Short mmCIF file of C-alpha atoms in Angstrom, two decimals:
data_model
loop_
_atom_site.label_atom_id
_atom_site.label_comp_id
_atom_site.label_asym_id
_atom_site.label_seq_id
_atom_site.Cartn_x
_atom_site.Cartn_y
_atom_site.Cartn_z
CA MET R 1 -15.25 -30.45 -19.06
CA SER R 2 -17.81 -31.30 -16.42
CA ALA R 3 -15.32 -33.88 -15.11
CA THR R 4 -12.97 -31.16 -14.07
CA ILE R 5 -15.38 -28.97 -12.15
CA LEU R 6 -14.59 -30.52 -8.82
CA PRO R 7 -10.75 -30.27 -8.98
CA ASP R 8 -11.12 -26.67 -10.35
CA ASP R 9 -13.36 -25.88 -7.50
CA GLU R 10 -10.88 -27.30 -5.06
CA ASP R 11 -7.92 -25.52 -6.57
CA ARG R 12 -9.74 -22.25 -6.40
CA THR R 13 -10.65 -22.82 -2.74
CA VAL R 14 -6.86 -23.62 -1.92
CA LEU R 15 -5.60 -20.71 -4.00
CA ALA R 16 -7.90 -18.20 -2.38
CA GLY R 17 -7.05 -19.59 0.97
CA GLU R 18 -3.30 -19.31 0.41
CA TYR R 19 -3.91 -15.74 -0.74
CA VAL R 20 -5.79 -14.85 2.28
CA LEU R 21 -3.38 -16.65 4.70
CA GLY R 22 -0.65 -14.86 3.06
CA THR R 23 1.65 -17.85 2.11
CA LEU R 24 1.91 -17.10 -1.48
CA PRO R 25 5.16 -15.18 -3.04
CA SER R 26 4.37 -11.49 -3.75
CA ASP R 27 4.25 -12.01 -7.60
CA GLU R 28 1.82 -14.82 -7.31
CA ALA R 29 -0.33 -12.91 -4.70
CA GLU R 30 -0.48 -9.93 -7.05
CA ARG R 31 -1.75 -12.32 -9.80
CA VAL R 32 -4.48 -13.66 -7.69
CA ALA R 33 -5.56 -10.16 -6.79
CA ASP R 34 -5.60 -9.24 -10.35
CA GLU R 35 -7.41 -12.35 -11.44
CA ALA R 36 -10.05 -11.81 -8.68
CA ILE R 37 -10.93 -8.51 -10.32
CA ARG R 38 -12.15 -10.40 -13.52
CA ASP R 39 -13.27 -13.70 -11.86
CA PRO R 40 -16.23 -13.15 -9.56
CA ALA R 41 -15.95 -16.96 -8.34
CA LEU R 42 -12.27 -16.35 -7.26
CA ALA R 43 -13.31 -13.10 -5.58
CA GLY R 44 -16.02 -14.94 -3.87
CA ALA R 45 -13.89 -17.61 -2.61
CA ILE R 46 -11.36 -15.05 -1.16
CA ALA R 47 -14.24 -13.18 0.63
CA GLU R 48 -15.27 -16.39 2.18
CA TRP R 49 -11.84 -17.10 3.41
CA GLU R 50 -11.59 -13.56 4.79
CA GLN R 51 -14.70 -14.17 6.74
CA ARG R 52 -13.88 -17.65 7.94
CA LEU R 53 -10.50 -16.78 9.31
CA ALA R 54 -11.48 -13.34 10.66
CA PRO R 55 -11.96 -14.64 14.32
CA LEU R 56 -8.13 -15.45 14.35
CA ALA R 57 -7.32 -11.80 13.56
CA ALA R 58 -9.80 -10.60 16.27
CA THR R 59 -7.79 -12.50 18.87
CA VAL R 60 -4.87 -10.07 18.59
CA ALA R 61 -4.85 -7.32 21.27
CA PRO R 62 -5.51 -3.68 20.02
CA GLN R 63 -2.63 -1.29 20.32
CA SER R 64 -2.63 2.55 20.06
CA PRO R 65 -1.00 3.63 16.91
CA PRO R 66 1.60 6.45 17.16
CA ALA R 67 0.12 10.06 17.19
CA ALA R 68 1.86 10.91 14.00
CA LEU R 69 0.08 8.20 12.03
CA TRP R 70 -3.28 9.96 11.51
CA PRO R 71 -1.78 13.30 10.19
CA ARG R 72 0.30 11.19 7.88
CA ILE R 73 -2.69 9.47 6.53
CA GLU R 74 -4.61 12.71 6.20
CA ARG R 75 -1.67 14.18 4.21
CA THR R 76 -1.60 11.28 1.72
CA ALA R 77 -5.35 11.02 1.55
CA TYR R 78 -6.34 14.82 1.18
CA GLY R 79 -3.11 16.08 -0.20
CA PRO R 80 -0.68 18.81 1.09
CA ARG R 81 -2.53 21.78 2.53
CA ALA R 82 0.06 24.37 1.67
CA GLY R 83 0.06 23.19 -2.05
CA VAL R 84 3.78 22.98 -2.53
CA ARG R 85 4.88 19.51 -3.27
CA ALA R 86 8.47 18.36 -3.24
CA GLY R 87 9.63 17.30 -6.81
CA ARG R 88 6.82 19.00 -8.83
CA ARG R 89 7.85 19.87 -12.36
CA ASP R 90 8.01 23.25 -13.74
CA GLY R 91 5.41 24.18 -16.18
CA ALA R 92 2.74 22.54 -14.07
CA GLN R 93 1.82 25.70 -12.21
CA GLY R 94 -1.72 25.48 -13.59
CA GLY R 95 -1.77 21.95 -12.31
CA ARG R 96 -0.95 22.86 -8.81
CA SER R 97 -3.90 24.99 -8.06
CA LEU R 98 -6.00 22.12 -9.51
CA LEU R 99 -4.96 19.95 -6.64
CA ALA R 100 -7.15 21.98 -4.25
CA TRP R 101 -10.20 21.52 -6.43
CA LYS R 102 -12.65 18.73 -6.24
CA GLY R 103 -12.43 16.39 -9.25
CA ALA R 104 -15.66 17.35 -10.80
CA THR R 105 -15.09 21.03 -10.35
CA ALA R 106 -11.69 20.73 -11.87
CA VAL R 107 -12.93 18.93 -14.88
CA SER R 108 -15.60 21.38 -15.62
CA PHE R 109 -13.12 24.25 -15.02
CA LEU R 110 -10.85 22.56 -17.65
CA ILE R 111 -13.62 22.23 -20.10
CA ALA R 112 -14.54 25.89 -19.66
CA ALA R 113 -10.90 26.74 -20.08
CA SER R 114 -10.61 24.98 -23.36
CA VAL R 115 -13.68 26.61 -24.69
CA ALA R 116 -12.30 30.02 -23.66
CA GLY R 117 -8.96 28.83 -24.97
CA ILE R 118 -10.13 28.90 -28.67
CA ALA R 119 -10.03 32.62 -28.72
CA LEU R 120 -6.69 32.81 -26.89
CA PHE R 121 -5.05 29.96 -28.76
CA ASP R 122 -2.67 31.87 -30.89
CA ARG R 123 -1.28 34.04 -28.13
CA VAL R 124 -1.11 31.67 -25.17
CA PRO R 125 -0.04 28.00 -25.31
CA MET R 126 -3.36 26.96 -23.87
CA ALA R 127 -3.77 23.46 -22.64
CA THR R 128 -6.70 21.44 -23.81
CA PRO R 129 -7.89 18.45 -21.99
CA VAL R 130 -7.81 15.40 -24.10
CA ALA R 131 -8.66 12.76 -21.68
CA VAL R 132 -9.99 12.20 -18.22
CA LEU R 133 -8.77 9.04 -16.37
CA ALA R 134 -11.11 7.41 -13.94
CA PRO R 135 -10.78 4.45 -11.49
CA LEU R 136 -11.88 1.39 -13.46
CA GLY R 137 -15.65 0.89 -13.11
CA ALA R 138 -16.04 4.28 -11.36
CA PRO R 139 -17.30 7.55 -12.82
CA GLN R 140 -15.04 9.96 -10.82
CA ALA R 141 -12.15 11.62 -12.51
CA ALA R 142 -8.63 10.93 -11.06
CA PHE R 143 -6.24 12.23 -13.69
CA VAL R 144 -6.64 14.68 -16.56
CA ILE R 145 -4.48 14.65 -19.72
CA GLU R 146 -3.83 17.96 -21.40
CA ALA R 147 -2.32 18.67 -24.73
CA ARG R 148 -0.52 22.04 -25.01
CA ALA R 149 -0.38 23.76 -28.37
CA ASP R 150 3.23 22.88 -28.80
CA GLY R 151 2.21 19.17 -28.52
CA VAL R 152 3.69 18.54 -25.13
CA VAL R 153 1.16 16.42 -23.12
CA SER R 154 0.69 16.71 -19.28
CA VAL R 155 -0.79 14.09 -17.03
CA LEU R 156 -2.01 15.74 -13.98
CA PRO R 157 -3.62 14.23 -10.80
CA LEU R 158 -6.86 15.87 -9.85
CA HIS R 159 -6.14 14.69 -6.42
CA PRO R 160 -2.51 13.85 -5.30
CA ALA R 161 -2.14 10.17 -6.55
CA ILE R 162 -1.93 7.67 -3.79
CA VAL R 163 0.67 4.92 -4.24
CA PRO R 164 1.34 2.25 -1.75
CA THR R 165 4.84 2.06 -0.06
CA GLY R 166 7.36 0.45 -2.40
CA ARG R 167 5.24 0.82 -5.57
CA ASP R 168 4.99 3.09 -8.55
CA LEU R 169 2.32 4.08 -10.95
CA GLU R 170 3.12 3.51 -14.75
CA LEU R 171 1.53 5.17 -17.55
CA TRP R 172 0.51 3.07 -20.80
CA SER R 173 -1.00 3.72 -24.15
CA LEU R 174 -3.19 1.17 -25.90
CA ALA R 175 -3.68 2.18 -29.58
CA GLU R 176 -7.09 1.61 -31.11
CA GLY R 177 -7.54 -1.90 -32.19
CA GLU R 178 -4.36 -3.04 -30.55
CA LYS R 179 -4.09 -5.67 -27.71
CA VAL R 180 -0.63 -4.86 -26.26
CA PRO R 181 -0.04 -1.62 -24.28
CA HIS R 182 2.95 0.48 -24.86
CA PRO R 183 4.76 1.81 -21.79
CA LEU R 184 4.96 5.64 -21.50
CA GLY R 185 7.05 5.63 -18.26
CA LEU R 186 6.38 6.07 -14.54
CA LEU R 187 3.89 8.60 -13.29
CA PRO R 188 5.15 10.50 -10.25
CA ALA R 189 2.60 11.46 -7.53
CA GLY R 190 2.47 15.08 -8.81
CA GLY R 191 2.05 14.20 -12.46
CA THR R 192 4.23 14.21 -15.53
CA LYS R 193 4.84 15.58 -18.99
CA LEU R 194 5.12 13.54 -22.14
CA ALA R 195 6.96 14.60 -25.22
CA ALA R 196 5.04 15.64 -28.28
CA GLY R 197 4.16 12.75 -30.39
CA VAL R 198 4.28 9.80 -27.97
CA LEU R 199 0.63 9.38 -27.86
CA PRO R 200 -0.87 7.24 -30.57
CA PRO R 201 -3.31 9.00 -33.06
CA GLY R 202 -7.06 8.46 -32.72
CA HIS R 203 -9.02 7.26 -29.77
CA ALA R 204 -6.25 5.42 -27.88
CA GLN R 205 -6.79 4.26 -24.44
CA ILE R 206 -4.56 5.45 -21.61
CA LEU R 207 -3.97 3.22 -18.64
CA ILE R 208 -2.29 3.53 -15.32
CA SER R 209 -1.19 0.46 -13.56
CA LEU R 210 0.33 -0.22 -10.13
CA GLU R 211 3.87 -1.62 -10.60
CA PRO R 212 6.79 -2.52 -8.39
CA ALA R 213 9.03 0.44 -7.56
CA GLY R 214 10.84 1.35 -10.64
CA GLY R 215 8.14 0.19 -13.00
CA SER R 216 7.16 -2.94 -14.71
CA PRO R 217 10.10 -5.35 -15.06
CA THR R 218 8.47 -6.98 -18.16
CA GLY R 219 7.65 -3.87 -20.35
CA LEU R 220 3.96 -4.99 -20.00
CA PRO R 221 1.68 -4.05 -16.99
CA THR R 222 2.24 -6.62 -14.31
CA GLY R 223 0.01 -4.95 -11.53
CA PRO R 224 -3.59 -4.14 -11.59
CA VAL R 225 -4.84 -1.43 -13.96
CA LEU R 226 -6.17 1.23 -11.61
CA TYR R 227 -7.29 4.03 -13.96
CA GLY R 228 -8.12 4.23 -17.60
CA GLY R 229 -9.70 6.69 -20.14
CA VAL R 230 -9.97 7.21 -23.82
CA LEU R 231 -8.30 10.02 -25.73
CA THR R 232 -10.79 12.24 -27.50
CA ARG R 233 -8.59 14.73 -29.13
CA ALA R 234 -9.71 16.61 -32.30
CA ASP R 235 -6.28 17.35 -33.83
CA MET J 1 -22.02 16.27 7.82
CA ASP J 2 -21.46 14.22 10.79
CA GLU J 3 -22.61 15.48 14.17
CA GLN J 4 -20.09 14.94 16.96
CA ASP J 5 -22.64 13.47 19.54
CA GLY J 6 -19.82 12.04 21.70
CA ARG J 7 -21.38 8.50 21.62
CA THR J 8 -19.23 5.77 20.69
CA THR J 9 -20.37 3.50 17.89
CA VAL J 10 -17.63 0.88 18.15
CA GLY J 11 -17.98 -1.72 15.39
CA ALA J 12 -21.60 -1.10 15.09
CA ASP J 13 -21.61 0.87 11.89
CA VAL J 14 -18.21 0.24 10.46
CA ALA J 15 -19.98 -0.58 7.25
CA SER J 16 -21.96 2.60 7.03
CA LEU J 17 -18.73 4.59 7.82
CA LEU J 18 -16.99 2.86 5.03
CA LYS J 19 -20.00 3.81 2.70
CA ARG J 20 -19.70 7.48 3.73
CA CYS J 21 -15.84 7.37 3.22
CA ALA J 22 -16.46 6.15 -0.35
CA GLU J 23 -18.75 9.23 -0.80
CA GLY J 24 -15.95 11.52 0.38
CA ASP J 25 -17.05 12.21 3.92
CA GLN J 26 -13.84 13.21 5.97
CA ALA J 27 -15.59 13.10 9.27
CA ALA J 28 -16.64 9.52 8.62
CA PHE J 29 -13.02 8.77 7.65
CA ARG J 30 -11.84 10.14 10.94
CA ARG J 31 -14.39 8.17 13.02
CA LEU J 32 -13.44 5.02 11.12
CA TYR J 33 -9.76 5.74 11.96
CA ASP J 34 -10.57 6.46 15.60
CA SER J 35 -12.56 3.14 16.02
CA GLN J 36 -10.52 0.79 13.87
CA SER J 37 -6.81 1.88 13.94
CA PRO J 38 -6.05 0.34 17.35
CA ARG J 39 -7.26 -3.09 16.11
CA LEU J 40 -5.56 -2.76 12.80
CA TYR J 41 -2.30 -1.46 14.27
CA GLY J 42 -2.26 -4.26 16.88
CA LEU J 43 -2.65 -6.83 14.05
CA ALA J 44 0.13 -5.04 11.98
CA LEU J 45 2.51 -5.15 14.97
CA ARG J 46 1.79 -8.78 15.40
CA LEU J 47 2.51 -9.48 11.73
CA MET J 48 5.48 -7.21 11.23
CA LYS J 49 7.05 -6.91 14.85
CA GLN J 50 8.31 -3.40 13.89
CA PRO J 51 6.38 -0.27 14.76
CA ALA J 52 7.64 1.63 11.73
CA LEU J 53 6.52 -1.13 9.29
CA ALA J 54 3.28 -1.54 11.16
CA SER J 55 2.61 2.21 10.70
CA ASP J 56 3.35 1.86 6.96
CA ALA J 57 0.78 -0.87 6.60
CA VAL J 58 -1.97 0.78 8.44
CA HIS J 59 -1.28 4.05 6.47
CA ASP J 60 -1.53 2.17 3.18
CA ALA J 61 -4.70 0.40 4.24
CA PHE J 62 -6.45 3.51 5.23
CA VAL J 63 -5.43 5.46 2.34
CA GLN J 64 -6.65 2.64 0.11
CA VAL J 65 -10.08 2.87 1.82
CA TRP J 66 -10.08 6.60 1.07
CA GLN J 67 -8.91 6.37 -2.39
CA ARG J 68 -11.80 3.92 -3.14
CA SER J 69 -9.33 1.66 -4.84
CA ALA J 70 -10.51 -0.75 -2.25
CA ARG J 71 -14.44 -1.18 -1.97
CA PHE J 72 -16.33 -3.00 0.49
CA ASP J 73 -19.14 -5.12 -0.64
CA PRO J 74 -21.54 -5.68 2.28
CA SER J 75 -23.07 -8.73 0.49
CA ARG J 76 -19.81 -10.47 0.92
CA GLY J 77 -19.56 -10.33 4.82
CA GLN J 78 -18.55 -8.27 7.71
CA ALA J 79 -16.83 -4.86 7.33
CA GLU J 80 -14.44 -5.55 10.26
CA ALA J 81 -13.19 -8.68 8.66
CA TRP J 82 -12.75 -6.97 5.34
CA LEU J 83 -10.74 -4.22 6.88
CA ALA J 84 -8.54 -6.65 8.81
CA SER J 85 -7.94 -8.38 5.45
CA LEU J 86 -6.98 -5.25 3.76
CA LEU J 87 -4.45 -4.39 6.38
CA ARG J 88 -3.12 -8.00 6.28
CA TYR J 89 -2.52 -8.00 2.52
CA ARG J 90 -0.53 -4.58 2.80
CA ALA J 91 1.40 -5.88 5.83
CA ILE J 92 2.24 -9.17 3.91
CA ASP J 93 3.17 -7.35 0.76
CA ILE J 94 5.53 -5.07 2.67
CA LEU J 95 7.13 -7.99 4.39
CA ARG J 96 7.61 -9.93 1.24
CA ARG J 97 9.31 -6.88 -0.55
CA ARG J 98 11.43 -6.35 2.36
CA SER J 99 12.57 -9.94 2.53
CA ARG J 100 13.34 -9.68 -1.11
CA GLU J 101 15.39 -6.43 -0.77
CA PHE J 102 17.34 -7.86 2.27
CA TYR J 103 18.31 -11.06 0.64
CA GLY J 104 19.66 -13.55 3.04
CA HIS J 105 18.13 -11.60 6.05
CA GLU J 106 16.14 -13.79 8.31
CA ARG J 107 13.57 -12.55 10.71
CA THR J 108 14.42 -13.28 14.40
CA ASP J 109 12.45 -16.09 15.82
CA GLU J 110 9.77 -14.75 17.93
CA PRO J 111 8.33 -16.35 20.97
CA ASP J 112 5.80 -18.80 19.73
CA THR J 113 2.62 -17.09 20.61
CA ALA J 114 0.37 -18.64 17.99
CA PRO J 115 -1.08 -21.29 20.54
CA ASP J 116 -2.28 -18.42 22.67
CA ALA J 117 -4.37 -17.11 19.70
CA PHE J 118 -5.70 -20.71 19.21
CA ALA J 119 -6.68 -20.69 22.97
CA GLN J 120 -8.30 -17.51 22.87
CA LEU J 121 -10.42 -18.53 19.85
CA ALA J 122 -12.27 -20.88 22.04
CA GLU J 123 -13.26 -17.92 24.49
CA ARG J 124 -14.64 -15.85 21.78
CA ALA J 125 -18.16 -16.27 20.66
CA ASP J 126 -17.43 -15.85 17.15
CA GLY J 127 -14.41 -18.13 17.42
CA GLN J 128 -16.08 -21.33 18.50
CA ALA J 129 -16.56 -22.97 15.15
CA LEU J 130 -13.15 -21.98 13.79
CA HIS J 131 -11.47 -23.36 16.99
CA ARG J 132 -13.33 -26.57 16.76
CA CYS J 133 -12.39 -27.10 13.07
CA LEU J 134 -8.79 -26.12 13.70
CA ASP J 135 -8.70 -28.57 16.57
CA GLY J 136 -9.81 -31.20 14.26
CA LEU J 137 -6.87 -30.83 11.88
CA GLU J 138 -3.70 -32.68 12.17
CA GLU J 139 -1.25 -30.79 14.50
CA THR J 140 1.19 -30.07 11.62
CA GLN J 141 -1.63 -28.74 9.51
CA ARG J 142 -3.00 -26.49 12.19
CA ARG J 143 0.42 -25.04 13.18
CA ALA J 144 1.00 -24.29 9.38
CA VAL J 145 -2.38 -22.27 9.32
CA GLN J 146 -1.64 -20.43 12.54
CA PHE J 147 1.89 -19.51 11.69
CA ALA J 148 0.89 -18.34 8.23
CA PHE J 149 -2.02 -16.25 9.44
CA MET J 150 -0.66 -14.86 12.75
CA ASP J 151 2.95 -14.30 11.65
CA GLY J 152 2.59 -13.69 8.07
CA LEU J 153 4.99 -16.53 7.08
CA SER J 154 5.19 -17.47 3.37
CA HIS J 155 5.38 -21.10 2.21
CA THR J 156 9.14 -20.95 2.28
CA GLU J 157 9.23 -19.27 5.80
CA LEU J 158 6.88 -21.95 7.00
CA ALA J 159 9.02 -24.64 5.79
CA ALA J 160 11.95 -23.11 7.66
CA ARG J 161 9.97 -22.51 10.88
CA LEU J 162 8.41 -25.96 10.82
CA GLY J 163 11.48 -27.85 9.73
CA ALA J 164 9.88 -29.52 6.83
CA PRO J 165 10.56 -29.56 3.15
CA LEU J 166 8.58 -26.83 0.94
CA GLY J 167 6.55 -29.45 -0.85
CA THR J 168 5.36 -30.93 2.35
CA VAL J 169 4.48 -27.77 3.99
CA LYS J 170 2.52 -26.79 0.80
CA SER J 171 0.47 -29.97 1.07
CA TRP J 172 -0.23 -29.43 4.77
CA VAL J 173 -1.56 -25.90 3.92
CA ARG J 174 -3.69 -27.37 1.15
CA ARG J 175 -5.12 -30.09 3.25
CA ALA J 176 -5.64 -27.68 6.10
CA LEU J 177 -7.64 -25.27 4.05
CA LEU J 178 -9.80 -28.07 2.39
CA GLY J 179 -10.44 -29.58 5.90
CA LEU J 180 -11.36 -26.28 7.34
CA LYS J 181 -13.78 -25.42 4.62
CA ARG J 182 -15.45 -28.78 4.91
CA CYS J 183 -15.64 -28.53 8.72
CA LEU J 184 -16.96 -25.10 8.91
CA GLU J 185 -19.54 -25.70 6.07
CA ALA J 186 -20.69 -28.89 7.66
#
């Protein structure tokens, strides 16, 4: 294998350079970005090209962005202040007030609710949190999955989910001991509901990947997996 | 919380603003936008030619910074360069998707301003080495790198712009990259 170290190195340099230059087709560029998450050598080669070519970007004259751009970024980043979001599904009223909460607060609120819910369970279809999804490699919660007494499962963003233009988030389940994730459908920015029984039993992983608009064309995640968590239900 | 002390801190602490953004500091996010958005919007306009598309790219890049899905690693270089790269990836992604949606649509030929960028490199303190190394490449290789970087052209679009077969253009880019790396590391 040692004989191939040099060409491998060269190929990596070129692939990283092409990625930074932007000459790759989008599917190939996505693959490189995805691979760089797992391959520190590739990530390093990309960072090197970013630094090497930066002076070229610096030759471009600055321009004032439109005044409407900052409010638009604020809206996406912090969420709609008024709380009402177009396209929200019914039955998620509890979720809407959650959007105003900070992630950690909302999680502890839900845990408290589930404890309180034991007494109320027979009278009110109380939602029980069964998983918290966080960005990969980061502790903060981004989505919470709740199971209602009737078996319907809600996936709710703790902050409004942020999706780049022209992309969609897609939900996946990965049953314990399995290697191939199973698609659960698109995840709209305001969250979604899953029918009773679609989640695999036991401690399955739930993943959210970034896909082309309309979802993965292959039935398997094609973009990076942005969030993940493990189901911890007691039923 | 951040004190509004009125002093400008252009470029000086982009890295520390990024760090504070990752901690959820909205005042830092606003200051990052104020100091970096003109540079990033200029770059996006240069790549995309259309203000609406350029706004989309800048929007996406800043949202990614706030969302923490993009993380700056100070050990890997300058924060400004990292931000510019983040913007370029979003811009190029949007361009590629559009060219796929509008099949057969060709972007209008813009005046060839890439040589200006090349000339300006020599005037910047941080651009001397890159200018020298680009200058050392064969003309075709240098033009391929400049068109790709400044105009966001794909291999296929480069082939059309430079009037050469796809395979030839790919090998120009490959040799240019290897030559640049060698030269810049020498």
